[in-house]
PDB file of C-alpha atoms in Angstrom:
ATOM      1  CA  MET A 190      94.477 121.637 110.354  1.00 67.00           C
ATOM      2  CA  LYS A 191      94.294 121.755 106.580  1.00 79.00           C
ATOM      3  CA  TYR A 192      90.514 120.964 106.250  1.00 89.00           C
ATOM      4  CA  THR A 193      87.412 122.372 107.900  1.00 93.00           C
ATOM      5  CA  PHE A 194      84.425 120.209 108.650  1.00 95.00           C
ATOM      6  CA  HIS A 195      80.804 120.952 108.679  1.00 95.00           C
ATOM      7  CA  SER A 196      78.745 117.738 109.430  1.00 96.00           C
ATOM      8  CA  HIS A 197      77.438 116.813 112.894  1.00 95.00           C
ATOM      9  CA  PHE A 198      80.573 114.901 113.372  1.00 96.00           C
ATOM     10  CA  ALA A 199      82.850 117.852 112.665  1.00 95.00           C
ATOM     11  CA  GLN A 200      84.216 118.287 116.259  1.00 95.00           C
ATOM     12  CA  ASP A 201      84.596 114.569 116.813  1.00 95.00           C
ATOM     13  CA  ILE A 202      86.561 114.263 113.421  1.00 95.00           C
ATOM     14  CA  GLN A 203      88.904 117.132 114.571  1.00 93.00           C
ATOM     15  CA  ASP A 204      89.503 115.568 117.970  1.00 93.00           C
ATOM     16  CA  TYR A 205      90.241 112.232 116.265  1.00 93.00           C
ATOM     17  CA  ILE A 206      92.715 113.651 113.967  1.00 90.00           C
ATOM     18  CA  SER A 207      94.435 115.478 116.736  1.00 88.00           C
ATOM     19  CA  LEU A 208      94.562 112.264 118.818  1.00 87.00           C
ATOM     20  CA  ARG A 209      96.243 110.353 115.990  1.00 84.00           C
ATOM     21  CA  GLY A 210      98.648 113.143 115.468  1.00 78.00           C
ATOM     22  CA  SER A 211      99.592 113.057 119.157  1.00 74.00           C
ATOM     23  CA  ILE A 212     100.595 109.460 119.064  1.00 68.00           C
ATOM     24  CA  GLY A 213     102.809 109.889 115.954  1.00 63.00           C
ATOM     25  CA  TYR A 214     100.452 109.415 112.928  1.00 71.00           C
ATOM     26  CA  ALA A 215     100.679 111.909 110.025  1.00 69.00           C
ATOM     27  CA  GLU A 216      97.685 114.185 109.843  1.00 73.00           C
ATOM     28  CA  TYR A 217      97.540 113.771 106.048  1.00 70.00           C
ATOM     29  CA  SER A 218      96.941 110.097 106.397  1.00 74.00           C
ATOM     30  CA  TYR A 219      93.452 110.795 107.859  1.00 81.00           C
ATOM     31  CA  ASP A 220      92.422 114.425 107.089  1.00 86.00           C
ATOM     32  CA  ARG A 221      91.584 114.103 103.461  1.00 88.00           C
ATOM     33  CA  PRO A 222      89.543 110.817 103.840  1.00 90.00           C
ATOM     34  CA  LEU A 223      87.616 112.145 106.815  1.00 94.00           C
ATOM     35  CA  HIS A 224      86.955 115.462 104.940  1.00 94.00           C
ATOM     36  CA  MET A 225      85.362 113.485 102.214  1.00 94.00           C
ATOM     37  CA  PHE A 226      83.264 111.581 104.721  1.00 96.00           C
ATOM     38  CA  ASP A 227      82.300 114.779 106.315  1.00 96.00           C
ATOM     39  CA  GLY A 228      81.090 116.094 102.897  1.00 96.00           C
ATOM     40  CA  PHE A 229      79.305 112.855 102.239  1.00 96.00           C
ATOM     41  CA  CYS A 230      77.317 113.208 105.569  1.00 96.00           C
ATOM     42  CA  VAL A 231      76.499 116.903 104.754  1.00 96.00           C
ATOM     43  CA  THR A 232      75.170 115.802 101.366  1.00 96.00           C
ATOM     44  CA  HIS A 233      73.405 112.466 102.051  1.00 96.00           C
ATOM     45  CA  PHE A 234      72.778 112.359 105.754  1.00 96.00           C
ATOM     46  CA  PRO A 235      72.506 115.932 106.965  1.00 95.00           C
ATOM     47  CA  ASP A 236      70.261 115.212 109.955  1.00 95.00           C
ATOM     48  CA  THR A 237      72.093 112.142 111.180  1.00 95.00           C
ATOM     49  CA  THR A 238      73.867 112.701 114.406  1.00 95.00           C
ATOM     50  CA  SER A 239      75.424 109.158 114.910  1.00 95.00           C
ATOM     51  CA  ILE A 240      77.146 106.589 112.719  1.00 96.00           C
ATOM     52  CA  THR A 241      74.165 104.350 111.846  1.00 96.00           C
ATOM     53  CA  GLN A 242      74.235 101.182 109.888  1.00 94.00           C
ATOM     54  CA  GLU A 243      72.511 102.832 107.026  1.00 95.00           C
ATOM     55  CA  LEU A 244      75.132 105.597 106.907  1.00 96.00           C
ATOM     56  CA  ALA A 245      78.093 103.308 107.215  1.00 94.00           C
ATOM     57  CA  GLU A 246      76.848 100.903 104.587  1.00 93.00           C
ATOM     58  CA  ALA A 247      76.177 103.776 102.134  1.00 94.00           C
ATOM     59  CA  TRP A 248      79.791 105.097 102.731  1.00 94.00           C
ATOM     60  CA  CYS A 249      81.151 101.614 102.077  1.00 91.00           C
ATOM     61  CA  THR A 250      79.392 101.073  98.787  1.00 90.00           C
ATOM     62  CA  LYS A 251      81.725 100.900  95.821  1.00 88.00           C
ATOM     63  CA  LYS A 252      81.632 103.798  93.508  1.00 88.00           C
ATOM     64  CA  ALA A 253      81.623 103.400  89.719  1.00 87.00           C
ATOM     65  CA  ASN A 254      85.100 102.880  88.376  1.00 85.00           C
ATOM     66  CA  GLU A 255      86.542 102.984  91.990  1.00 86.00           C
ATOM     67  CA  LYS A 256      89.276 100.528  92.736  1.00 83.00           C
ATOM     68  CA  MET A 257      88.727  97.972  95.418  1.00 83.00           C
ATOM     69  CA  LYS A 258      91.731  99.076  97.440  1.00 80.00           C
ATOM     70  CA  THR A 259      90.400 102.619  97.500  1.00 86.00           C
ATOM     71  CA  LEU A 260      87.067 101.415  98.889  1.00 89.00           C
ATOM     72  CA  GLN A 261      88.974  99.325 101.520  1.00 87.00           C
ATOM     73  CA  ARG A 262      90.912 102.305 102.547  1.00 87.00           C
ATOM     74  CA  ARG A 263      87.857 104.417 102.990  1.00 89.00           C
ATOM     75  CA  THR A 264      86.309 101.522 104.957  1.00 91.00           C
ATOM     76  CA  VAL A 265      89.300 101.305 107.262  1.00 89.00           C
ATOM     77  CA  ILE A 266      89.252 104.992 107.885  1.00 91.00           C
ATOM     78  CA  LEU A 267      85.669 104.908 108.845  1.00 93.00           C
ATOM     79  CA  LYS A 268      86.070 101.904 111.061  1.00 92.00           C
ATOM     80  CA  GLY A 269      89.047 103.599 113.013  1.00 92.00           C
ATOM     81  CA  PHE A 270      86.863 106.747 113.518  1.00 94.00           C
ATOM     82  CA  THR A 271      83.924 104.641 114.600  1.00 94.00           C
ATOM     83  CA  LYS A 272      85.968 102.819 117.247  1.00 93.00           C
ATOM     84  CA  TYR A 273      87.109 106.175 118.523  1.00 93.00           C
ATOM     85  CA  LEU A 274      83.494 107.317 118.909  1.00 94.00           C
ATOM     86  CA  ILE A 275      82.627 104.188 120.822  1.00 95.00           C
ATOM     87  CA  SER A 276      85.610 104.629 123.115  1.00 93.00           C
ATOM     88  CA  THR A 277      84.280 108.025 124.071  1.00 93.00           C
ATOM     89  CA  GLY A 278      80.972 106.564 125.004  1.00 93.00           C
ATOM     90  CA  LYS A 279      78.962 107.473 121.868  1.00 94.00           C
ATOM     91  CA  GLU A 280      76.811 105.128 119.930  1.00 93.00           C
ATOM     92  CA  ALA A 281      78.066 104.031 116.545  1.00 94.00           C
ATOM     93  CA  TYR A 282      77.602 101.216 114.215  1.00 94.00           C
ATOM     94  CA  LEU A 283      80.953  99.225 113.988  1.00 92.00           C
ATOM     95  CA  ILE A 284      81.595  97.861 110.470  1.00 88.00           C
ATOM     96  CA  PRO A 285      82.042  94.131 110.746  1.00 88.00           C
ATOM     97  CA  ASP A 286      85.292  92.535 109.804  1.00 80.00           C
ATOM     98  CA  GLY A 287      85.404  91.096 106.226  1.00 72.00           C
ATOM     99  CA  MET A 288      82.618  93.395 105.092  1.00 70.00           C
ATOM    100  CA  ILE A 289      84.345  94.127 101.835  1.00 66.00           C
ATOM    101  CA  GLY A 290      86.753  91.226 101.815  1.00 58.00           C
ATOM    102  CA  LYS A 291      90.515  91.217 102.700  1.00 60.00           C
ATOM    103  CA  PRO A 292      92.681  94.081 101.402  1.00 58.00           C
ATOM    104  CA  GLU A 293      94.693  93.351  98.281  1.00 62.00           C
ATOM    105  CA  LYS A 294      98.332  92.400  99.069  1.00 67.00           C
ATOM    106  CA  PHE A 295     100.376  95.414  98.129  1.00 72.00           C
ATOM    107  CA  ILE A 296     103.497  94.696  95.981  1.00 81.00           C
ATOM    108  CA  PRO A 297     105.766  97.759  95.454  1.00 88.00           C
ATOM    109  CA  TYR A 298     107.344  98.430  92.047  1.00 90.00           C
ATOM    110  CA  LEU A 299     110.900  97.025  91.981  1.00 90.00           C
ATOM    111  CA  TYR A 300     113.216  98.580  89.368  1.00 91.00           C
ATOM    112  CA  SER A 301     115.560  96.739  87.104  1.00 89.00           C
ATOM    113  CA  ASP A 302     119.140  98.121  86.749  1.00 90.00           C
ATOM    114  CA  HIS A 303     118.239  99.291  83.349  1.00 92.00           C
ATOM    115  CA  GLU A 304     115.233 101.382  84.586  1.00 94.00           C
ATOM    116  CA  LEU A 305     117.423 102.880  87.387  1.00 94.00           C
ATOM    117  CA  ARG A 306     120.145 104.022  84.925  1.00 94.00           C
ATOM    118  CA  LEU A 307     117.459 105.481  82.527  1.00 96.00           C
ATOM    119  CA  PHE A 308     115.801 107.254  85.471  1.00 96.00           C
ATOM    120  CA  PHE A 309     118.930 108.855  86.896  1.00 96.00           C
ATOM    121  CA  ASP A 310     120.273 109.730  83.350  1.00 96.00           C
ATOM    122  CA  SER A 311     117.054 111.552  82.783  1.00 96.00           C
ATOM    123  CA  ALA A 312     117.212 113.334  86.224  1.00 96.00           C
ATOM    124  CA  ASP A 313     120.767 114.464  85.443  1.00 96.00           C
ATOM    125  CA  SER A 314     119.655 115.831  82.061  1.00 95.00           C
ATOM    126  CA  LEU A 315     116.686 118.015  83.235  1.00 93.00           C
ATOM    127  CA  PRO A 316     116.904 121.303  81.433  1.00 92.00           C
ATOM    128  CA  ILE A 317     116.922 124.572  83.169  1.00 91.00           C
ATOM    129  CA  HIS A 318     113.353 125.915  83.395  1.00 90.00           C
ATOM    130  CA  SER A 319     112.402 129.481  84.260  1.00 89.00           C
ATOM    131  CA  MET A 320     109.211 128.323  86.081  1.00 89.00           C
ATOM    132  CA  ALA A 321     111.140 125.875  88.186  1.00 91.00           C
ATOM    133  CA  PRO A 322     114.476 127.532  89.247  1.00 94.00           C
ATOM    134  CA  ASN A 323     117.157 125.175  90.588  1.00 95.00           C
ATOM    135  CA  ARG A 324     115.165 122.149  89.526  1.00 96.00           C
ATOM    136  CA  GLU A 325     118.229 120.863  87.590  1.00 96.00           C
ATOM    137  CA  LEU A 326     120.227 120.744  90.867  1.00 96.00           C
ATOM    138  CA  VAL A 327     117.634 119.626  93.236  1.00 97.00           C
ATOM    139  CA  ILE A 328     116.234 116.552  91.444  1.00 97.00           C
ATOM    140  CA  PRO A 329     119.420 114.539  90.841  1.00 97.00           C
ATOM    141  CA  VAL A 330     120.343 114.792  94.519  1.00 98.00           C
ATOM    142  CA  LEU A 331     116.907 114.497  96.020  1.00 98.00           C
ATOM    143  CA  PHE A 332     116.075 111.294  94.261  1.00 98.00           C
ATOM    144  CA  ARG A 333     119.518 109.807  94.886  1.00 97.00           C
ATOM    145  CA  MET A 334     119.037 110.526  98.659  1.00 97.00           C
ATOM    146  CA  LEU A 335     115.664 108.815  98.622  1.00 97.00           C
ATOM    147  CA  TYR A 336     117.113 105.740  96.999  1.00 95.00           C
ATOM    148  CA  CYS A 337     120.522 105.554  98.542  1.00 95.00           C
ATOM    149  CA  CYS A 338     119.246 106.070 102.096  1.00 95.00           C
ATOM    150  CA  GLY A 339     115.863 104.327 102.005  1.00 94.00           C
ATOM    151  CA  LEU A 340     114.135 107.396 103.313  1.00 95.00           C
ATOM    152  CA  ARG A 341     110.389 108.158 103.460  1.00 93.00           C
ATOM    153  CA  PRO A 342     109.561 110.936 100.927  1.00 93.00           C
ATOM    154  CA  GLN A 343     108.371 113.324 103.720  1.00 92.00           C
ATOM    155  CA  GLU A 344     111.645 112.711 105.546  1.00 94.00           C
ATOM    156  CA  VAL A 345     113.674 114.161 102.631  1.00 96.00           C
ATOM    157  CA  ARG A 346     111.053 117.047 102.116  1.00 94.00           C
ATOM    158  CA  HIS A 347     111.417 117.967 105.751  1.00 94.00           C
ATOM    159  CA  LEU A 348     115.206 117.768 105.948  1.00 96.00           C
ATOM    160  CA  ARG A 349     116.698 121.184 107.165  1.00 97.00           C
ATOM    161  CA  ARG A 350     120.075 122.293 106.273  1.00 97.00           C
ATOM    162  CA  CYS A 351     121.125 121.890 109.817  1.00 97.00           C
ATOM    163  CA  ASP A 352     119.995 118.260 109.762  1.00 97.00           C
ATOM    164  CA  VAL A 353     122.600 117.536 107.029  1.00 97.00           C
ATOM    165  CA  ASN A 354     126.048 117.083 108.503  1.00 98.00           C
ATOM    166  CA  LEU A 355     128.275 117.638 105.540  1.00 97.00           C
ATOM    167  CA  VAL A 356     131.365 116.956 107.681  1.00 97.00           C
ATOM    168  CA  ASP A 357     130.735 113.356 108.702  1.00 97.00           C
ATOM    169  CA  GLY A 358     128.081 112.609 105.981  1.00 97.00           C
ATOM    170  CA  THR A 359     125.147 111.877 108.242  1.00 97.00           C
ATOM    171  CA  LEU A 360     121.454 112.922 108.214  1.00 97.00           C
ATOM    172  CA  HIS A 361     119.561 113.727 111.325  1.00 96.00           C
ATOM    173  CA  ILE A 362     115.899 112.595 110.638  1.00 94.00           C
ATOM    174  CA  VAL A 363     113.838 114.649 113.100  1.00 88.00           C
ATOM    175  CA  ASP A 364     110.365 113.714 114.324  1.00 73.00           C
ATOM    176  CA  SER A 365     109.607 111.304 111.717  1.00 67.00           C
ATOM    177  CA  LYS A 366     106.929 108.476 111.842  1.00 68.00           C
ATOM    178  CA  ARG A 367     105.697 107.857 115.345  1.00 62.00           C
ATOM    179  CA  ASN A 368     107.673 110.977 116.449  1.00 66.00           C
ATOM    180  CA  LYS A 369     110.937 109.158 116.244  1.00 78.00           C
ATOM    181  CA  ASP A 370     114.457 110.683 115.537  1.00 88.00           C
ATOM    182  CA  ARG A 371     117.347 108.779 113.936  1.00 93.00           C
ATOM    183  CA  ILE A 372     120.730 109.182 112.408  1.00 94.00           C
ATOM    184  CA  VAL A 373     121.157 107.961 108.844  1.00 96.00           C
ATOM    185  CA  VAL A 374     124.737 107.597 107.277  1.00 96.00           C
ATOM    186  CA  MET A 375     125.151 108.427 103.644  1.00 96.00           C
ATOM    187  CA  ALA A 376     127.381 106.588 101.147  1.00 94.00           C
ATOM    188  CA  GLU A 377     130.639 108.313 100.406  1.00 95.00           C
ATOM    189  CA  GLU A 378     129.428 109.090  96.775  1.00 95.00           C
ATOM    190  CA  LEU A 379     126.210 110.663  98.021  1.00 96.00           C
ATOM    191  CA  HIS A 380     128.120 112.591 100.742  1.00 97.00           C
ATOM    192  CA  CYS A 381     130.361 114.121  98.223  1.00 96.00           C
ATOM    193  CA  LEU A 382     127.444 114.927  95.893  1.00 97.00           C
ATOM    194  CA  CYS A 383     125.721 116.673  98.773  1.00 97.00           C
ATOM    195  CA  GLN A 384     128.727 118.825  99.589  1.00 97.00           C
ATOM    196  CA  LYS A 385     128.875 119.983  95.905  1.00 97.00           C
ATOM    197  CA  TYR A 386     125.040 120.530  95.748  1.00 97.00           C
ATOM    198  CA  ASP A 387     125.035 122.562  99.132  1.00 97.00           C
ATOM    199  CA  LYS A 388     127.890 124.835  97.851  1.00 96.00           C
ATOM    200  CA  LEU A 389     126.051 125.574  94.672  1.00 96.00           C
ATOM    201  CA  MET A 390     122.699 126.105  96.248  1.00 96.00           C
ATOM    202  CA  GLN A 391     124.173 128.488  98.886  1.00 95.00           C
ATOM    203  CA  SER A 392     125.492 130.656  96.038  1.00 95.00           C
ATOM    204  CA  ARG A 393     121.793 130.795  94.744  1.00 94.00           C
ATOM    205  CA  LEU A 394     119.864 130.763  97.986  1.00 93.00           C
ATOM    206  CA  ALA A 395     121.993 131.975 100.767  1.00 90.00           C
ATOM    207  CA  ASN A 396     120.936 131.228 104.374  1.00 90.00           C
ATOM    208  CA  ARG A 397     118.247 128.696 103.221  1.00 94.00           C
ATOM    209  CA  GLU A 398     116.373 126.745 105.953  1.00 97.00           C
ATOM    210  CA  PHE A 399     115.595 123.520 104.027  1.00 97.00           C
ATOM    211  CA  PHE A 400     118.397 121.424 102.354  1.00 98.00           C
ATOM    212  CA  PHE A 401     115.982 121.067  99.335  1.00 98.00           C
ATOM    213  CA  GLN A 402     114.286 124.540  99.600  1.00 96.00           C
ATOM    214  CA  HIS A 403     111.692 125.992  97.266  1.00 96.00           C
ATOM    215  CA  PRO A 404     112.935 129.151  95.579  1.00 94.00           C
ATOM    216  CA  ALA A 405     109.974 130.976  97.352  1.00 93.00           C
ATOM    217  CA  GLY A 406     110.873 129.522 100.713  1.00 94.00           C
ATOM    218  CA  GLY A 407     109.796 126.495 102.589  1.00 94.00           C
ATOM    219  CA  GLU A 408     109.942 122.914 101.509  1.00 94.00           C
ATOM    220  CA  TYR A 409     108.830 121.510  98.269  1.00 95.00           C
ATOM    221  CA  SER A 410     105.323 119.874  98.118  1.00 92.00           C
ATOM    222  CA  ALA A 411     104.822 116.167  97.832  1.00 91.00           C
ATOM    223  CA  GLU A 412     102.905 116.870  94.616  1.00 92.00           C
ATOM    224  CA  TRP A 413     105.814 118.778  93.107  1.00 94.00           C
ATOM    225  CA  ILE A 414     108.101 115.920  93.895  1.00 95.00           C
ATOM    226  CA  GLN A 415     105.779 113.410  92.349  1.00 94.00           C
ATOM    227  CA  ASN A 416     105.474 115.505  89.245  1.00 95.00           C
ATOM    228  CA  GLN A 417     109.136 115.619  88.806  1.00 96.00           C
ATOM    229  CA  PHE A 418     109.404 111.917  89.418  1.00 96.00           C
ATOM    230  CA  PHE A 419     107.047 111.146  86.488  1.00 95.00           C
ATOM    231  CA  ARG A 420     108.737 113.856  84.459  1.00 95.00           C
ATOM    232  CA  CYS A 421     112.010 112.045  84.706  1.00 96.00           C
ATOM    233  CA  TRP A 422     110.445 108.734  83.685  1.00 96.00           C
ATOM    234  CA  SER A 423     108.803 110.519  80.727  1.00 95.00           C
ATOM    235  CA  PHE A 424     112.134 112.046  79.666  1.00 94.00           C
ATOM    236  CA  ALA A 425     113.647 108.536  79.921  1.00 94.00           C
ATOM    237  CA  GLY A 426     110.962 107.313  77.516  1.00 93.00           C
ATOM    238  CA  ILE A 427     109.415 104.875  79.883  1.00 92.00           C
ATOM    239  CA  THR A 428     105.655 104.701  80.484  1.00 89.00           C
ATOM    240  CA  PHE A 429     103.725 102.480  82.946  1.00 87.00           C
ATOM    241  CA  ASN A 430     100.422 100.646  83.068  1.00 81.00           C
ATOM    242  CA  ARG A 431      98.071 102.665  85.145  1.00 74.00           C
ATOM    243  CA  ASP A 432      97.383  99.684  87.411  1.00 72.00           C
ATOM    244  CA  LYS A 433     101.117  99.040  87.969  1.00 80.00           C
ATOM    245  CA  ARG A 434     103.208 102.107  88.027  1.00 86.00           C
ATOM    246  CA  PRO A 435     105.822 103.193  90.548  1.00 92.00           C
ATOM    247  CA  ARG A 436     105.396 105.686  93.324  1.00 92.00           C
ATOM    248  CA  VAL A 437     108.016 108.064  94.975  1.00 95.00           C
ATOM    249  CA  TYR A 438     107.731 105.908  97.994  1.00 93.00           C
ATOM    250  CA  ASP A 439     109.031 102.863  96.064  1.00 94.00           C
ATOM    251  CA  TRP A 440     112.535 104.168  96.289  1.00 95.00           C
ATOM    252  CA  ARG A 441     112.411 102.967  99.928  1.00 94.00           C
ATOM    253  CA  HIS A 442     111.250  99.509  99.018  1.00 92.00           C
ATOM    254  CA  ASN A 443     113.815  99.183  96.438  1.00 93.00           C
ATOM    255  CA  TYR A 444     116.525 100.231  98.755  1.00 93.00           C
ATOM    256  CA  ALA A 445     115.651  97.509 101.246  1.00 92.00           C
ATOM    257  CA  THR A 446     115.005  94.708  98.880  1.00 91.00           C
ATOM    258  CA  ARG A 447     118.495  95.341  97.275  1.00 91.00           C
ATOM    259  CA  ILE A 448     120.320  95.389 100.496  1.00 92.00           C
ATOM    260  CA  ILE A 449     118.747  92.115 101.601  1.00 91.00           C
ATOM    261  CA  ALA A 450     119.420  90.568  98.090  1.00 89.00           C
ATOM    262  CA  ARG A 451     123.014  91.443  98.434  1.00 89.00           C
ATOM    263  CA  TRP A 452     123.198  89.846 101.883  1.00 90.00           C
ATOM    264  CA  LEU A 453     121.439  86.653 100.604  1.00 86.00           C
ATOM    265  CA  ARG A 454     123.906  86.532  97.645  1.00 86.00           C
ATOM    266  CA  GLU A 455     126.911  86.837 100.065  1.00 90.00           C
ATOM    267  CA  LYS A 456     125.272  84.132 102.336  1.00 89.00           C
ATOM    268  CA  ARG A 457     125.304  86.567 105.266  1.00 91.00           C
ATOM    269  CA  ASN A 458     123.271  85.840 108.349  1.00 91.00           C
ATOM    270  CA  ILE A 459     120.120  87.790 107.809  1.00 88.00           C
ATOM    271  CA  SER A 460     118.698  87.426 111.277  1.00 88.00           C
ATOM    272  CA  VAL A 461     121.870  89.138 112.729  1.00 92.00           C
ATOM    273  CA  LEU A 462     121.815  91.887 110.168  1.00 93.00           C
ATOM    274  CA  LEU A 463     118.091  92.678 109.867  1.00 92.00           C
ATOM    275  CA  PRO A 464     117.885  94.606 113.195  1.00 93.00           C
ATOM    276  CA  TYR A 465     120.490  97.080 111.892  1.00 93.00           C
ATOM    277  CA  LEU A 466     118.579  97.599 108.693  1.00 94.00           C
ATOM    278  CA  SER A 467     115.413  98.120 110.740  1.00 92.00           C
ATOM    279  CA  ALA A 468     117.042 100.833 112.856  1.00 92.00           C
ATOM    280  CA  TYR A 469     118.452 102.522 109.855  1.00 93.00           C
ATOM    281  CA  MET A 470     115.151 102.676 108.188  1.00 93.00           C
ATOM    282  CA  GLY A 471     113.280 103.800 111.325  1.00 91.00           C
ATOM    283  CA  HIS A 472     110.921 100.763 111.494  1.00 89.00           C
ATOM    284  CA  ASP A 473     108.836 100.259 114.657  1.00 82.00           C
ATOM    285  CA  SER A 474     109.004  96.511 114.436  1.00 83.00           C
ATOM    286  CA  LEU A 475     111.463  94.043 113.027  1.00 85.00           C
ATOM    287  CA  ASP A 476     108.452  92.515 111.098  1.00 84.00           C
ATOM    288  CA  TYR A 477     108.232  95.468 108.968  1.00 82.00           C
ATOM    289  CA  THR A 478     111.814  94.911 107.771  1.00 88.00           C
ATOM    290  CA  ALA A 479     111.404  91.185 107.429  1.00 86.00           C
ATOM    291  CA  TYR A 480     108.631  91.834 104.980  1.00 83.00           C
ATOM    292  CA  TYR A 481     111.171  92.768 102.362  1.00 85.00           C
ATOM    293  CA  ILE A 482     112.738  89.365 102.410  1.00 83.00           C
ATOM    294  CA  HIS A 483     109.756  88.138 100.500  1.00 80.00           C
ATOM    295  CA  LEU A 484     110.041  90.877  97.946  1.00 81.00           C
ATOM    296  CA  VAL A 485     113.512  90.019  96.806  1.00 82.00           C
ATOM    297  CA  PRO A 486     112.951  89.292  93.179  1.00 67.00           C
ATOM    298  CA  ASP A 487     114.474  86.272  91.355  1.00 58.00           C
ATOM    299  CA  HIS A 488     116.146  88.436  88.784  1.00 49.00           C
ATOM    300  CA  LEU A 489     118.128  90.305  91.401  1.00 57.00           C
ATOM    301  CA  MET A 490     119.291  87.140  92.974  1.00 55.00           C
ATOM    302  CA  ALA A 491     120.201  85.475  89.779  1.00 52.00           C
ATOM    303  CA  SER A 492     121.940  88.381  87.851  1.00 50.00           C
ATOM    304  CA  GLY A 493     123.707  89.997  90.698  1.00 51.00           C
ATOM    305  CA  LEU A 494     123.630  93.643  91.710  1.00 50.00           C
ATOM    306  CA  THR A 495     125.676  96.481  90.239  1.00 51.00           C
ATOM    307  CA  SER A 496     126.575  99.928  91.800  1.00 47.00           C
ATOM    308  CA  TRP A 497     122.871 100.539  92.076  1.00 49.00           C
ATOM    309  CA  GLU A 498     122.413  98.428  95.091  1.00 48.00           C
ATOM    310  CA  CYS A 499     123.784 101.090  97.541  1.00 44.00           C
ATOM    311  CA  GLY A 500     125.892 103.902  95.978  1.00 42.00           C
ATOM    312  CA  LEU A 501     125.167 105.382  92.665  1.00 49.00           C
ATOM    313  CA  GLU A 502     127.133 106.875  89.841  1.00 53.00           C
ATOM    314  CA  VAL A 503     126.591 110.625  90.460  1.00 51.00           C
ATOM    315  CA  PRO A 504     126.636 113.617  88.083  1.00 55.00           C
ATOM    316  CA  GLU A 505     129.677 115.870  87.879  1.00 56.00           C
ATOM    317  CA  TYR A 506     129.006 119.410  89.210  1.00 51.00           C
ATOM    318  CA  GLU A 507     131.307 122.270  88.667  1.00 48.00           C
ATOM    319  CA  ASP A 508     132.566 123.654  91.985  1.00 45.00           C
TER     320      ASP A 508
END
């Protein structure tokens, strides 16, 4: 466990995180917010041994300059923990529904073709950097894999070399969300690019474990990938409003919306095809996939899609 806890709720928090992990939830989704809650209790309620109304309401008070969605996230985390305590027979104040209003509807950032071209041109042009060996090879392939396969960021980071079948062009996604495995087929262009990338990387990092391996060993961190993501946008000369800027995860949303947009434009039967997309993306429920139908932007439907909807133009690597 990444964090240590020191309040009277320390053992319960650890048990709760372990329980969530055992049923397939990622530890990082809960450990940091609960670590913050633990520190809040140590500082402001050091002698409190149960979740009281006073404690809960103090935690659910909006901080200066805090976004509402951040407060809502903190509240949801505490409510889940409180329900767990009650289920174990302990007394706890359960935050009432609607205490801070309904969560804001999340809308992912959907890229235009122009933005996509600028981003990948920038990724292909990253200079060699002594403090980031192999970055110029890793970044163009990593972000194309995220976008072209609709993967979750952690799925790409966790890919081991043995999970990438360079013969038939498939990816074995192991123990992903809800502890599920699945096979993902790459587009031909991406398959060829991965073959060239792997050959080059083997000459630099022989016998590496991860397909995208840090020069010091192990996988790249989520923070490093996010930094490279915004570096590519910066090199492309594109800046974003703080309240509306893309995330690495938005590659997945863009993949799904563009696939559905193409089907709609081709007048395909969405109800027949949607289960296939759902399985490909590793969704638990068809509802999660159907959500993307409502995100298909008008400009994609009206202007048509280019090569960016599935395969991508790829950089030329010397063999």
